[in-house]
Coordinates of C-alpha atoms and ligand atoms in Angstrom, one line a residue:
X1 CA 34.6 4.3 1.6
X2 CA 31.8 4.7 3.7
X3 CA 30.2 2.2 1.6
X4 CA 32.4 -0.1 2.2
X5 CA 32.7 0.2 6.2
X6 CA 28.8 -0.1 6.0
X7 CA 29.1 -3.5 4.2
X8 CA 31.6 -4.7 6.4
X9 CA 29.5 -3.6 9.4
X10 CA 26.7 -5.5 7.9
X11 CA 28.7 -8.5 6.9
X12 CA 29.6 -8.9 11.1
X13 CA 26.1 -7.6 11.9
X14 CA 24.9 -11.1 10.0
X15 CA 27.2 -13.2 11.0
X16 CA 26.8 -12.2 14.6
X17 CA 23.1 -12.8 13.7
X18 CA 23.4 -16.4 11.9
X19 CA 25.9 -17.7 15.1
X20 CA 23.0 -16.5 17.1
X21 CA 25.3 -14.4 19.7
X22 CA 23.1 -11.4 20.2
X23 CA 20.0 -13.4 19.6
X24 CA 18.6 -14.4 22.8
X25 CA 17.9 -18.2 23.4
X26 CA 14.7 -19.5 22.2
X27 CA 13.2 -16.0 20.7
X28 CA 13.0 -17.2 17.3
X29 CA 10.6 -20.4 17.3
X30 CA 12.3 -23.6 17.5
X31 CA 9.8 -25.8 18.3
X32 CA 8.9 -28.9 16.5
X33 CA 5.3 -28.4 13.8
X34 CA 3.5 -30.7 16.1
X35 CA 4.5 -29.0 19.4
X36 CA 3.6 -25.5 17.2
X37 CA 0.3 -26.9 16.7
X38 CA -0.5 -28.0 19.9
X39 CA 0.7 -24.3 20.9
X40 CA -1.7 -22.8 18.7
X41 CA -4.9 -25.2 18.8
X42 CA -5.1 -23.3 22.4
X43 CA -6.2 -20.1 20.6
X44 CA -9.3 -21.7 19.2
X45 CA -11.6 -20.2 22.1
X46 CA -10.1 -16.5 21.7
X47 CA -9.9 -16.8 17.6
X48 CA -13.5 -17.7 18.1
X49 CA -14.5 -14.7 20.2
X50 CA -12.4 -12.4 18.0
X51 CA -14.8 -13.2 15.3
X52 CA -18.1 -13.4 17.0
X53 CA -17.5 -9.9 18.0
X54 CA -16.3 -8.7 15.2
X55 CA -18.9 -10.4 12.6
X56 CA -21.6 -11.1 14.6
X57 CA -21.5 -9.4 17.6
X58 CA -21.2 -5.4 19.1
X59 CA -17.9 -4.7 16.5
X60 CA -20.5 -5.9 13.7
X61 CA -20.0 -3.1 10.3
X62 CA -17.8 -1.1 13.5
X63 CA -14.5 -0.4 10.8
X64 CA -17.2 0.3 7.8
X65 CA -19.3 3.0 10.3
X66 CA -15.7 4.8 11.6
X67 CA -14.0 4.5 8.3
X68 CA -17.0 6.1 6.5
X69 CA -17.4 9.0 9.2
X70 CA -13.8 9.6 8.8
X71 CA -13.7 9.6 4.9
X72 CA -16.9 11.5 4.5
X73 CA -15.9 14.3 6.7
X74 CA -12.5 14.7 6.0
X75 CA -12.1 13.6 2.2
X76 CA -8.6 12.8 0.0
X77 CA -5.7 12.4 2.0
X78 CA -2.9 13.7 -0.8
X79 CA 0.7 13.9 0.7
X80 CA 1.1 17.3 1.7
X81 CA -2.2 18.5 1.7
X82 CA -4.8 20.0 4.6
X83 CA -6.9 17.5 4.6
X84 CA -3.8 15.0 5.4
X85 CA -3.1 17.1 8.2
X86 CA -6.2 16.4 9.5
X87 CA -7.0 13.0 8.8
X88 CA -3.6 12.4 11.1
X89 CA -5.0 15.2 14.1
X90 CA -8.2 13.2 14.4
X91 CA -6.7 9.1 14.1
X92 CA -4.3 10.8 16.8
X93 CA -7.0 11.4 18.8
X94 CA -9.4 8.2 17.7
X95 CA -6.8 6.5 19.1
X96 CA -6.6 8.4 22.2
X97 CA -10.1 7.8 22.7
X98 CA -9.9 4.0 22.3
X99 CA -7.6 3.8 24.8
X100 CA -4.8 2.5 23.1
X101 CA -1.0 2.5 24.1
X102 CA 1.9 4.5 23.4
X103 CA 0.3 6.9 20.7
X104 CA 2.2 8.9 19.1
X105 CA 3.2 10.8 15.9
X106 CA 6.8 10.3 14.1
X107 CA 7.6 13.2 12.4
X108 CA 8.7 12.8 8.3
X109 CA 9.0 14.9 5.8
X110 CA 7.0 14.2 2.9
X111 CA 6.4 15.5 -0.7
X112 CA 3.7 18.1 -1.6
X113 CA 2.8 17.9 -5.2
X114 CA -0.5 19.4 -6.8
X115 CA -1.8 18.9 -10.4
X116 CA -4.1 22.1 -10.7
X117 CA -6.4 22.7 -13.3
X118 CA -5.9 19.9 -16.5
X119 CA -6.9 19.3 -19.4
X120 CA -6.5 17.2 -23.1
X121 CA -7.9 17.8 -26.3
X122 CA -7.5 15.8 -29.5
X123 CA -7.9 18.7 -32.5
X124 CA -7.5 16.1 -35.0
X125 CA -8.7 14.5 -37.1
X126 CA -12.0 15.6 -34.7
X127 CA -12.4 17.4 -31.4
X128 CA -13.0 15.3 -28.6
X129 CA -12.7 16.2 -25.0
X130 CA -10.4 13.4 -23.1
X131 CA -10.9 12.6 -19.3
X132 CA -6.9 12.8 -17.9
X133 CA -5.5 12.6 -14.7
X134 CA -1.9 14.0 -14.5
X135 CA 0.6 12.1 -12.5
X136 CA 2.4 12.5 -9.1
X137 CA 5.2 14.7 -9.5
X138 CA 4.8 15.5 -13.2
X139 CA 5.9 18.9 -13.9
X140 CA 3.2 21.3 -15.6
X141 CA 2.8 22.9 -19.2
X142 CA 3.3 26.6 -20.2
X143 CA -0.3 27.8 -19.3
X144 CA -1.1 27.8 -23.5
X145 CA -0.3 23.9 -23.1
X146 CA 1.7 21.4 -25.4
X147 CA 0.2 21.2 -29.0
X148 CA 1.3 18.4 -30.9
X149 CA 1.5 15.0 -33.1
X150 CA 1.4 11.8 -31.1
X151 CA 3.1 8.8 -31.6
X152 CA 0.9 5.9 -29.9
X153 CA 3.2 2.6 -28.5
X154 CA 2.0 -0.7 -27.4
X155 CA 5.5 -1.1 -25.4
X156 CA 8.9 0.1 -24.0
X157 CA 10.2 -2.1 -27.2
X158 CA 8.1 -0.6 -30.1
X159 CA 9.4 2.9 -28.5
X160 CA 12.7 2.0 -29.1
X161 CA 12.1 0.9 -32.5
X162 CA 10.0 3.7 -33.6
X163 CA 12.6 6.2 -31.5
X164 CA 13.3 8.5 -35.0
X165 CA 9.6 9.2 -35.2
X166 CA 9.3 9.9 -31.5
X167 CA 10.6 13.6 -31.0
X168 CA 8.8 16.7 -30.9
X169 CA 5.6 14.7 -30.7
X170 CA 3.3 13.1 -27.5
X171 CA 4.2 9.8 -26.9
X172 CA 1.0 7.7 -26.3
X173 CA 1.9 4.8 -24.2
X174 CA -1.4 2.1 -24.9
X175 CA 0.5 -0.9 -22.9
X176 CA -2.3 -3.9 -22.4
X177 CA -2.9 -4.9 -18.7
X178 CA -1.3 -8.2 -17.5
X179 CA -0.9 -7.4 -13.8
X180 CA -0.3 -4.2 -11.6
X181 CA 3.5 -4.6 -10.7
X182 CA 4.3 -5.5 -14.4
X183 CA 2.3 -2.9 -16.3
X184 CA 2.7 0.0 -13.8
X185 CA 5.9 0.3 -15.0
X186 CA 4.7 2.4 -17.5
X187 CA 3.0 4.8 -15.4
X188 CA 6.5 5.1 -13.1
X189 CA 8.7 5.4 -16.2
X190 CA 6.9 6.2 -19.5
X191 CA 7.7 10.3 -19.0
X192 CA 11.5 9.1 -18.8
X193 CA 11.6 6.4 -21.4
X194 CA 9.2 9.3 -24.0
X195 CA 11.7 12.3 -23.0
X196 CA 14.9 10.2 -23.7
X197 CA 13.7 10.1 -27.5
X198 CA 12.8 13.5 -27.6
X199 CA 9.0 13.6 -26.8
X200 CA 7.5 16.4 -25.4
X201 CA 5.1 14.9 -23.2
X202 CA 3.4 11.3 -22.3
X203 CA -0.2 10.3 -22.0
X204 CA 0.1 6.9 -20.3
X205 CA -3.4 4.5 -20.6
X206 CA -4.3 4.4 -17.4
X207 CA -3.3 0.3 -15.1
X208 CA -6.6 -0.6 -14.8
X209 CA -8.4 -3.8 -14.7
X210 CA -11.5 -2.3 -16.0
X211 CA -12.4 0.9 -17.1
X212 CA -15.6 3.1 -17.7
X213 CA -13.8 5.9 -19.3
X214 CA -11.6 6.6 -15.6
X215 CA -8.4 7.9 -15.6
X216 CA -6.1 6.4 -13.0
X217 CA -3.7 8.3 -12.0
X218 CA -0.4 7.6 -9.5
X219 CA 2.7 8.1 -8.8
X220 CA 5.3 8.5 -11.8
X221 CA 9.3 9.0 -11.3
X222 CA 11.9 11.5 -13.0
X223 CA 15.4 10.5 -13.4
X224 CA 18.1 13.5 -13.3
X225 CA 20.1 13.1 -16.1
X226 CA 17.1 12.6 -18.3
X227 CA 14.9 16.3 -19.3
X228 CA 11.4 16.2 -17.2
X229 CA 8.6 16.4 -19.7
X230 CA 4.3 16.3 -18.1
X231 CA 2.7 13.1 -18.1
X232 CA -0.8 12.1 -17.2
X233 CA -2.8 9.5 -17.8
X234 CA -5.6 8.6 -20.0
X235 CA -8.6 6.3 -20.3
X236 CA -8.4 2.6 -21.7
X237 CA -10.9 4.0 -24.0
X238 CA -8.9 6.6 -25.1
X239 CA -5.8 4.8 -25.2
X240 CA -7.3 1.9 -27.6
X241 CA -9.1 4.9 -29.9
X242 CA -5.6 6.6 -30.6
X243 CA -4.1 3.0 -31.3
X244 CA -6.9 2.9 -34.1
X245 CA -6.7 6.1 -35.6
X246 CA -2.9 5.4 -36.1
X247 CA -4.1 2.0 -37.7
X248 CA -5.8 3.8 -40.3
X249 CA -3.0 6.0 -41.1
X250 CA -4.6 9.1 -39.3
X251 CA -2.2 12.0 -37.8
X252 CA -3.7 12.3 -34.5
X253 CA -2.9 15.6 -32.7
X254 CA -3.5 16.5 -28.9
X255 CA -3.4 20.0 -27.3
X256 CA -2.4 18.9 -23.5
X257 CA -2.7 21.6 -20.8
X258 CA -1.3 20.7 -17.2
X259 CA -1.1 23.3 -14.3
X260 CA 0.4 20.8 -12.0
X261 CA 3.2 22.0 -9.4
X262 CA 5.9 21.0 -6.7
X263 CA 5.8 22.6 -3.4
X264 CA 8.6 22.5 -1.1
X265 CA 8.2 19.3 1.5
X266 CA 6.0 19.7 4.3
X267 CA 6.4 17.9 7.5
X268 CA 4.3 15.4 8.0
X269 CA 4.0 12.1 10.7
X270 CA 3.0 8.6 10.7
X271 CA 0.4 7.4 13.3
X272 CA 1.3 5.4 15.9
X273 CA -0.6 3.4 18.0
X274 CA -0.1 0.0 20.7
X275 CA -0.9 -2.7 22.8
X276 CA 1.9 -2.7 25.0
X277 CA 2.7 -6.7 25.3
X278 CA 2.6 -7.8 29.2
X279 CA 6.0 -10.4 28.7
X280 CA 8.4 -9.7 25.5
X281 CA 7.1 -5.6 24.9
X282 CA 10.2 -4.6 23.1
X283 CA 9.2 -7.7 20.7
X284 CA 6.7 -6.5 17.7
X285 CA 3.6 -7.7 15.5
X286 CA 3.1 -4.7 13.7
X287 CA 0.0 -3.9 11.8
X288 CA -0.6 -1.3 9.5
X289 CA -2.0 0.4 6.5
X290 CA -1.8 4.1 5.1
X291 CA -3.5 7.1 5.7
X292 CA -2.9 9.3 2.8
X293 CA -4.3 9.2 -0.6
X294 CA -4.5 10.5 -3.7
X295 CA -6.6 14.0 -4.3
X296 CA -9.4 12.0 -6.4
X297 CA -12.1 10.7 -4.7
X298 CA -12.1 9.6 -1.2
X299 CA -9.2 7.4 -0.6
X300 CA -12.0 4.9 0.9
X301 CA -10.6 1.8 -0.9
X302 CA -6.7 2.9 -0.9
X303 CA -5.8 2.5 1.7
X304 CA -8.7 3.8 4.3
X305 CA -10.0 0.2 4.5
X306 CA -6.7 -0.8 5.3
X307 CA -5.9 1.4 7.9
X308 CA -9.4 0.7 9.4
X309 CA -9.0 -2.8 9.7
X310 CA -5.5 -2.6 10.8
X311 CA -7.2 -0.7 13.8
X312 CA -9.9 -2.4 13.7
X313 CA -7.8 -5.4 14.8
X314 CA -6.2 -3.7 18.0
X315 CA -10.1 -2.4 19.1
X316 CA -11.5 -5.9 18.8
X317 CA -8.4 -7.3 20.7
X318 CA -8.7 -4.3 23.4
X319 CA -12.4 -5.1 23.6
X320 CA -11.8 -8.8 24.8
X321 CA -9.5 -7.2 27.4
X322 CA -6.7 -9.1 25.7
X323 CA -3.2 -8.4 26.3
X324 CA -0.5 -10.5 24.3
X325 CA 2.8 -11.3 25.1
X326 CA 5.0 -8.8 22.9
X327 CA 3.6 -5.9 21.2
X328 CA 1.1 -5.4 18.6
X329 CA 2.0 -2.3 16.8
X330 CA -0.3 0.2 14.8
X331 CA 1.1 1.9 12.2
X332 CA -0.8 4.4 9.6
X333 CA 1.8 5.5 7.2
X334 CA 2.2 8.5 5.9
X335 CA 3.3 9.9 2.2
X336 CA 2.9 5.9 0.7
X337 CA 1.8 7.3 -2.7
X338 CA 4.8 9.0 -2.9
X339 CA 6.8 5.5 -2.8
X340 CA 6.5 4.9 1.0
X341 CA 8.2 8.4 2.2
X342 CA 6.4 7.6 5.6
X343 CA 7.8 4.0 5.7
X344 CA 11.3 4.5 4.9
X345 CA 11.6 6.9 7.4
X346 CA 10.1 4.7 10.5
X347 CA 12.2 1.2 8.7
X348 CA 15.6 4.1 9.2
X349 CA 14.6 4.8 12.5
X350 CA 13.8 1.5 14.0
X351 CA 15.9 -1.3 11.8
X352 CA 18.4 -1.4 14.9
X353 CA 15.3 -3.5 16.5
X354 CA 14.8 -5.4 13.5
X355 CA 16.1 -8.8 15.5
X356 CA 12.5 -7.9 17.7
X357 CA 10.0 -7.7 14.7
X358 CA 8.3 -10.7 14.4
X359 CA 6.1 -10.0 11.3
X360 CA 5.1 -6.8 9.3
X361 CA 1.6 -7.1 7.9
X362 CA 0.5 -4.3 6.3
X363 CA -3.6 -4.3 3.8
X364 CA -3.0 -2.2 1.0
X365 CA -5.0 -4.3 -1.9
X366 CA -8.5 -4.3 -0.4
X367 CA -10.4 -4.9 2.6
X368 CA -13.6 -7.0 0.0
X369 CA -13.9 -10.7 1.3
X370 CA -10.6 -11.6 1.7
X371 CA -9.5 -15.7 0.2
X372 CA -6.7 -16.2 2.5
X373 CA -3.6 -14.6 3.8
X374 CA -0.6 -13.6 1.4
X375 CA 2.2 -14.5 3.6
X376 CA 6.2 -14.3 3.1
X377 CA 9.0 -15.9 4.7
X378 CA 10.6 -19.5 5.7
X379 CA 8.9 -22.7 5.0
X380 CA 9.0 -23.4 8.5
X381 CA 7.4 -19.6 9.2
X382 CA 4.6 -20.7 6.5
X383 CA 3.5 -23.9 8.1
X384 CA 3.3 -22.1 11.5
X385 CA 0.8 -19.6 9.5
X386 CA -1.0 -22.4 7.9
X387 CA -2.0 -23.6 11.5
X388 CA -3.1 -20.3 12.6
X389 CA -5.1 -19.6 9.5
X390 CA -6.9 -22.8 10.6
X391 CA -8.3 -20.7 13.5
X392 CA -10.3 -19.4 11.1
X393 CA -12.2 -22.3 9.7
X394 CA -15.8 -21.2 10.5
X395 CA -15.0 -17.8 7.8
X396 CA -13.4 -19.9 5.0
X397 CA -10.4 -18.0 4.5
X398 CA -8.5 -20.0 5.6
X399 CA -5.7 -20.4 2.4
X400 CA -1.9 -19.2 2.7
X401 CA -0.6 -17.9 -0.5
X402 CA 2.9 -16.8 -1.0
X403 CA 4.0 -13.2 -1.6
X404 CA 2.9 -11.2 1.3
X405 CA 3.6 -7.3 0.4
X406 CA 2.9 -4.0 0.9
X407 CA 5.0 -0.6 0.0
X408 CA 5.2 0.3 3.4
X409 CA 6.6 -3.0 4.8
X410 CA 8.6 -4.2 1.6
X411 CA 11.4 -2.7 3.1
X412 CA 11.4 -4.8 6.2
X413 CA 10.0 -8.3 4.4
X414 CA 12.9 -7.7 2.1
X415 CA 15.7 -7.3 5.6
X416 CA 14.2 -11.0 6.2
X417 CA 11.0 -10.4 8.7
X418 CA 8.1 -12.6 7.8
X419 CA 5.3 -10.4 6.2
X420 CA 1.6 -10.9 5.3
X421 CA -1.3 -9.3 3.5
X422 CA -4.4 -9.8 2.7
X423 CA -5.4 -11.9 -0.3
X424 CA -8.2 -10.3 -2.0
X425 CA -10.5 -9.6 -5.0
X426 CA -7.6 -7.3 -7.3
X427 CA -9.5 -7.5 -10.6
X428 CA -12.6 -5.4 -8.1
X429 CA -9.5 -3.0 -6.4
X430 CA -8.1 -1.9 -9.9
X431 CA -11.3 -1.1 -11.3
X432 CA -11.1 1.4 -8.8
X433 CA -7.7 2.5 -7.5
X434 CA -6.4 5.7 -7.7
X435 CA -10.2 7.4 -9.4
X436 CA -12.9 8.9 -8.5
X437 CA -14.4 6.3 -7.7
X438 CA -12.7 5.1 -4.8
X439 CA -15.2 6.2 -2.7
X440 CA -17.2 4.5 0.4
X441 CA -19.5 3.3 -2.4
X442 CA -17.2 0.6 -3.2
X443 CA -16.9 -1.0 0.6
X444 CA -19.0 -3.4 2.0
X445 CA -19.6 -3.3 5.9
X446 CA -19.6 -7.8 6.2
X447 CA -16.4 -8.1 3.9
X448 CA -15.0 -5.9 6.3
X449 CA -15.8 -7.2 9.2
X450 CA -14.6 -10.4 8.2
X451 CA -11.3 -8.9 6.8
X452 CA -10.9 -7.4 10.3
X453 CA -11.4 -10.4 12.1
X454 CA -8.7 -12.3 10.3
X455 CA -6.6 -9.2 10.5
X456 CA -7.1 -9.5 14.0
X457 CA -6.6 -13.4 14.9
X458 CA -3.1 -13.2 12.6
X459 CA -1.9 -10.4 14.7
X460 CA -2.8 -11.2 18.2
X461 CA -2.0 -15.1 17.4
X462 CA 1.7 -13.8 16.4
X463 CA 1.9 -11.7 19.0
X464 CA 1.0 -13.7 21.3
X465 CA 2.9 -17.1 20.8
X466 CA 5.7 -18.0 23.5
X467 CA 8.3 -17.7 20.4
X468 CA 8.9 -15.4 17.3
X469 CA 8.6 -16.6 14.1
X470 CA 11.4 -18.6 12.4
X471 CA 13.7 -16.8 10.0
X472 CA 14.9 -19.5 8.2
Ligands
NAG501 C1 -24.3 -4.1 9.0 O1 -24.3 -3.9 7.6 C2 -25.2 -4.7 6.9 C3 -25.0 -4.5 5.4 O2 -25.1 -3.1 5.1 C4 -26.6 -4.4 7.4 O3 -27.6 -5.2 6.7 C5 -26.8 -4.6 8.9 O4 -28.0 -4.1 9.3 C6 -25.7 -3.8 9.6 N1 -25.7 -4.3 11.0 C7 -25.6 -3.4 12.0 C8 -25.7 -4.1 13.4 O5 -25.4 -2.3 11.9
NAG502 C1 14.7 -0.5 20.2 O1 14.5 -1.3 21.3 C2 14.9 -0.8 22.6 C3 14.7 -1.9 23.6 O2 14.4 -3.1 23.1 C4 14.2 0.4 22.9 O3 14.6 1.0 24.1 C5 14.3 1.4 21.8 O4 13.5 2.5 22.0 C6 14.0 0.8 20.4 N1 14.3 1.7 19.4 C7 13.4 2.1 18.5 C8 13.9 3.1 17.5 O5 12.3 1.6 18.4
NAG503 C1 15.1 -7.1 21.8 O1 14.3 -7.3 22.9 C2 15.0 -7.8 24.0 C3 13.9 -8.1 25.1 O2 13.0 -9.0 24.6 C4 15.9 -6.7 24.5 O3 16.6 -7.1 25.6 C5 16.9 -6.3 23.3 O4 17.7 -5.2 23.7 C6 16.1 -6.0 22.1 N1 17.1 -5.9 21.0 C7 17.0 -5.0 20.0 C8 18.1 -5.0 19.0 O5 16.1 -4.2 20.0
NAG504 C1 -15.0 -21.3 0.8 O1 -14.1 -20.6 0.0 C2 -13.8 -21.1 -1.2 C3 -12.8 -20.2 -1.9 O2 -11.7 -19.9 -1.1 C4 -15.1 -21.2 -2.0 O3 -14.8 -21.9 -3.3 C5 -16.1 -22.0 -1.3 O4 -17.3 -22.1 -1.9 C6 -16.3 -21.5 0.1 N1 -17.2 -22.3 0.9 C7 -18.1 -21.9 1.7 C8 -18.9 -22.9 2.5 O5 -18.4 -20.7 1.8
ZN505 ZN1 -2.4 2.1 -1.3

């Protein structure tokens, strides 16, 4: 019922929306593309100094140096932890200090999840130490760990047919790599998928796009009908050895040991930051990226580089005493390996302003040289992005691709507001996403200055245009 009376809200909501009664006149562009470029080839001089300053001039390797203090002193970021805490107190007051608008905290309340002391043993046919990470949320072993056979899968499908053999055993899960969103499906449902059959646990080979014996670990997802079983994940290396050993007809067995644990939620906030716009404020570019991390390495890649160039963006813009028309947001998200806790909470609490957004961008797949913008939303929208990616000829990045995402701004791109990313190096971000090796190591100070500076000319271009972008 109340299902219902929401839908038929909705239904009026939109058709309020597409009759354009509670839409003011001329917010969403309506301009002809050659009036729209005309509009924008007056931001060449500004798009100009945004980069000079922010690759050649006093902003040069600026994101790098505060993004490497930051990560060195304060470390992983996982949801619920200390050192999440504190990585929010000081932004809050990094912000303060730069003299930003309107910054504030939005309380949410997030999971706290902590794996503890892990480990994996195959005891036959030979020992061998594995290198495992366990996965967000899994559940732990009774402290003498699971002992048992494994069953090693290529696929959801050869579970399925192989299901009889399946129970009381380890399901192995040694899926190939095609592409992050198809094969991380694994990692989100291969403890579900193995317990349904009767598995005890699942070692998941780890969605990387290269691997020097790393586990990757991330977030996985229980489903309540279905019995909760641990889960980790294991090397490529690994994964690809057990898938041999079955070949020759070997019985393969693992003693698994997982101390991991669930803590009540802890409240935590998302980081919020402006620059007020001096004509349409209540209007919004928002720009973001997420603070927390998981608890292996430093969190430098995802998403620190992200949030530091989504700052990074408002600085360089404060710096050229800039003020645009409606507002550029800053948000740092909270909780997003967790599924975008942080997000859902802020899209809850400000979709009744969701007629004012005029695009969500959020970086979240690497701040390395960046080959163009990833951009989502109405042809019309696209071409107006095309010309502003123009602005930044003298970079060469100046490509629009389609499917502009994020966790933490899905939610909005998917309610119809234009969203954009950054178009990057992926085969480079999954070497190291989610291990211990997403450290500072990885980042390089020019890619992200020029990430930053075409960050920065997308957002305060947007935001600064007489008209929104078109919806349709
Ligand atoms: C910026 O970083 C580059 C690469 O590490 C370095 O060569 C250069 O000296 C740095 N420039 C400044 C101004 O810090
Ligand atoms: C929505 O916008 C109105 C004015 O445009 C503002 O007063 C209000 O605070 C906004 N609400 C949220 C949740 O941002
Ligand atoms: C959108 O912004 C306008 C001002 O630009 C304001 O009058 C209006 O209340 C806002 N609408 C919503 C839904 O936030
Ligand atoms: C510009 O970028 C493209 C890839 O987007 C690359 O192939 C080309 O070599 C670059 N040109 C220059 C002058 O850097
Ligand atoms: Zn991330």
């Amino acid at each position: 019922m109340k299902f219902l009376l929401f839908t038929l809200f909705g239904i009026v909501q939109f058709l309020s929306l597409a009759s354009g009664k509670s839409i003011p006149k001329n917010k969403f562009s309506h301009k002809s593309l050659k009036e729209m470029k005309e509009e924008i080839a007056g931001y060449e001089d500004v798009a100009e100094s945004l980069i000079n300053l922010a690759v050649y001039g006093k902003a040069k390797n600026r994101s790098y140096e505060r993004l490497s203090y930051f990560i060195d002193t304060v470390g992983p970021r996982l949801s619920g932890s200390k050192n999440l805490d504190r990585a929010i107190e000081i932004m809050y007051k990094n912000l303060q200090q730069n003299g930003l608008d309107s910054v504030h905290l939005e309380p949410v309340k997030i999971p706290h999840w902590e794996r503890g002391e892990e480990s994996a043993v195959m005891l036959v046919p030979r020992l061998h130490k594995m290198a495992i990470l366990g996965l967000g949320s899994s559940i732990g072993t009774p402290p003498e760990g699971i002992t048992a056979e494994v069953l090693v899968v290529t696929s959801f499908d050869e579970l399925q047919r192989r299901s009889p053999e399946a129970k009381g055993k380890i399901v192995v899960f040694n899926q190939p790599f095609v592409s992050y969103a198809i094969t991380v499906q694994y990692r989100t449902h291969g403890a579900v998928e193995a317990a349904k059959v009767g598995a005890l646990a699942s070692l998941i080979r780890s969605v990387a796009s290269f691997s020097v014996y790393s586990p990757h670990t991330g977030n996985q997802e229980y489903q309540d009908d279905v019995p909760k079983i641990p889960t980790a994940c294991i090397t490529v290396e690994d994964a690809e050895m057990l898938t041999r050993l079955a070949s020759y007809g070997k019985t393969i067995v693992i003693q698994l040991k997982m101390g991991a644990k669930t803590y009540p939620d802890t409240v935590s906030f998302n980081t919020v930051a402006e620059i007020t716009g001096d004509k349409y404020p209540d209007q919004i570019v928002l720009v973001s990226g997420h603070l927390d991390s998981w608890d292996v390495g430093q969190g430098a890649l995802d998403d620190g580089g992200g949030s530091f160039i989504s700052w990074e963006a408002l600085s360089l813009i404060k710096d050229l005493g800039l003020r645009p028309k409606r507002t550029l947001r800053l948000v740092l998200w909270t909780a997003e390996e967790q599924g975008g806790i942080g997000a859902l909470q802020y899209y809850r609490l400000h979709k009744g302003n969701i007629s004012n957004y005029s695009l969500v961008m959020e970086s979240d797949a690497g701040t390395f040289l960046p080959t163009g913008l990833q951009f989502s939303g109405s042809e019309r929208a696209r071409d107006i992005m095309k010309e502003i990616m123009g602005l930044l000829k003298h970079l060469n990045v100046t490509k629009v691709f389609t499917g502009g995402e994020g966790t933490d701004i899905n939610f909005w791109i998917q309610a119809g507001v234009p969203g954009a990313s950054l178009s990057n190096d992926l085969f480079k971000y999954f070497t190291f996403h989610h291990t211990y090796g997403d450290t500072m190591t990885v980042m390089n100070p020019k890619q992200m200055n020029v990430a930053a500076a075409v960050w920065s000319v997308v957002a305060y271009v947007v935001a600064d245009l007489e008209e929104m972008l078109p919806r349709t």
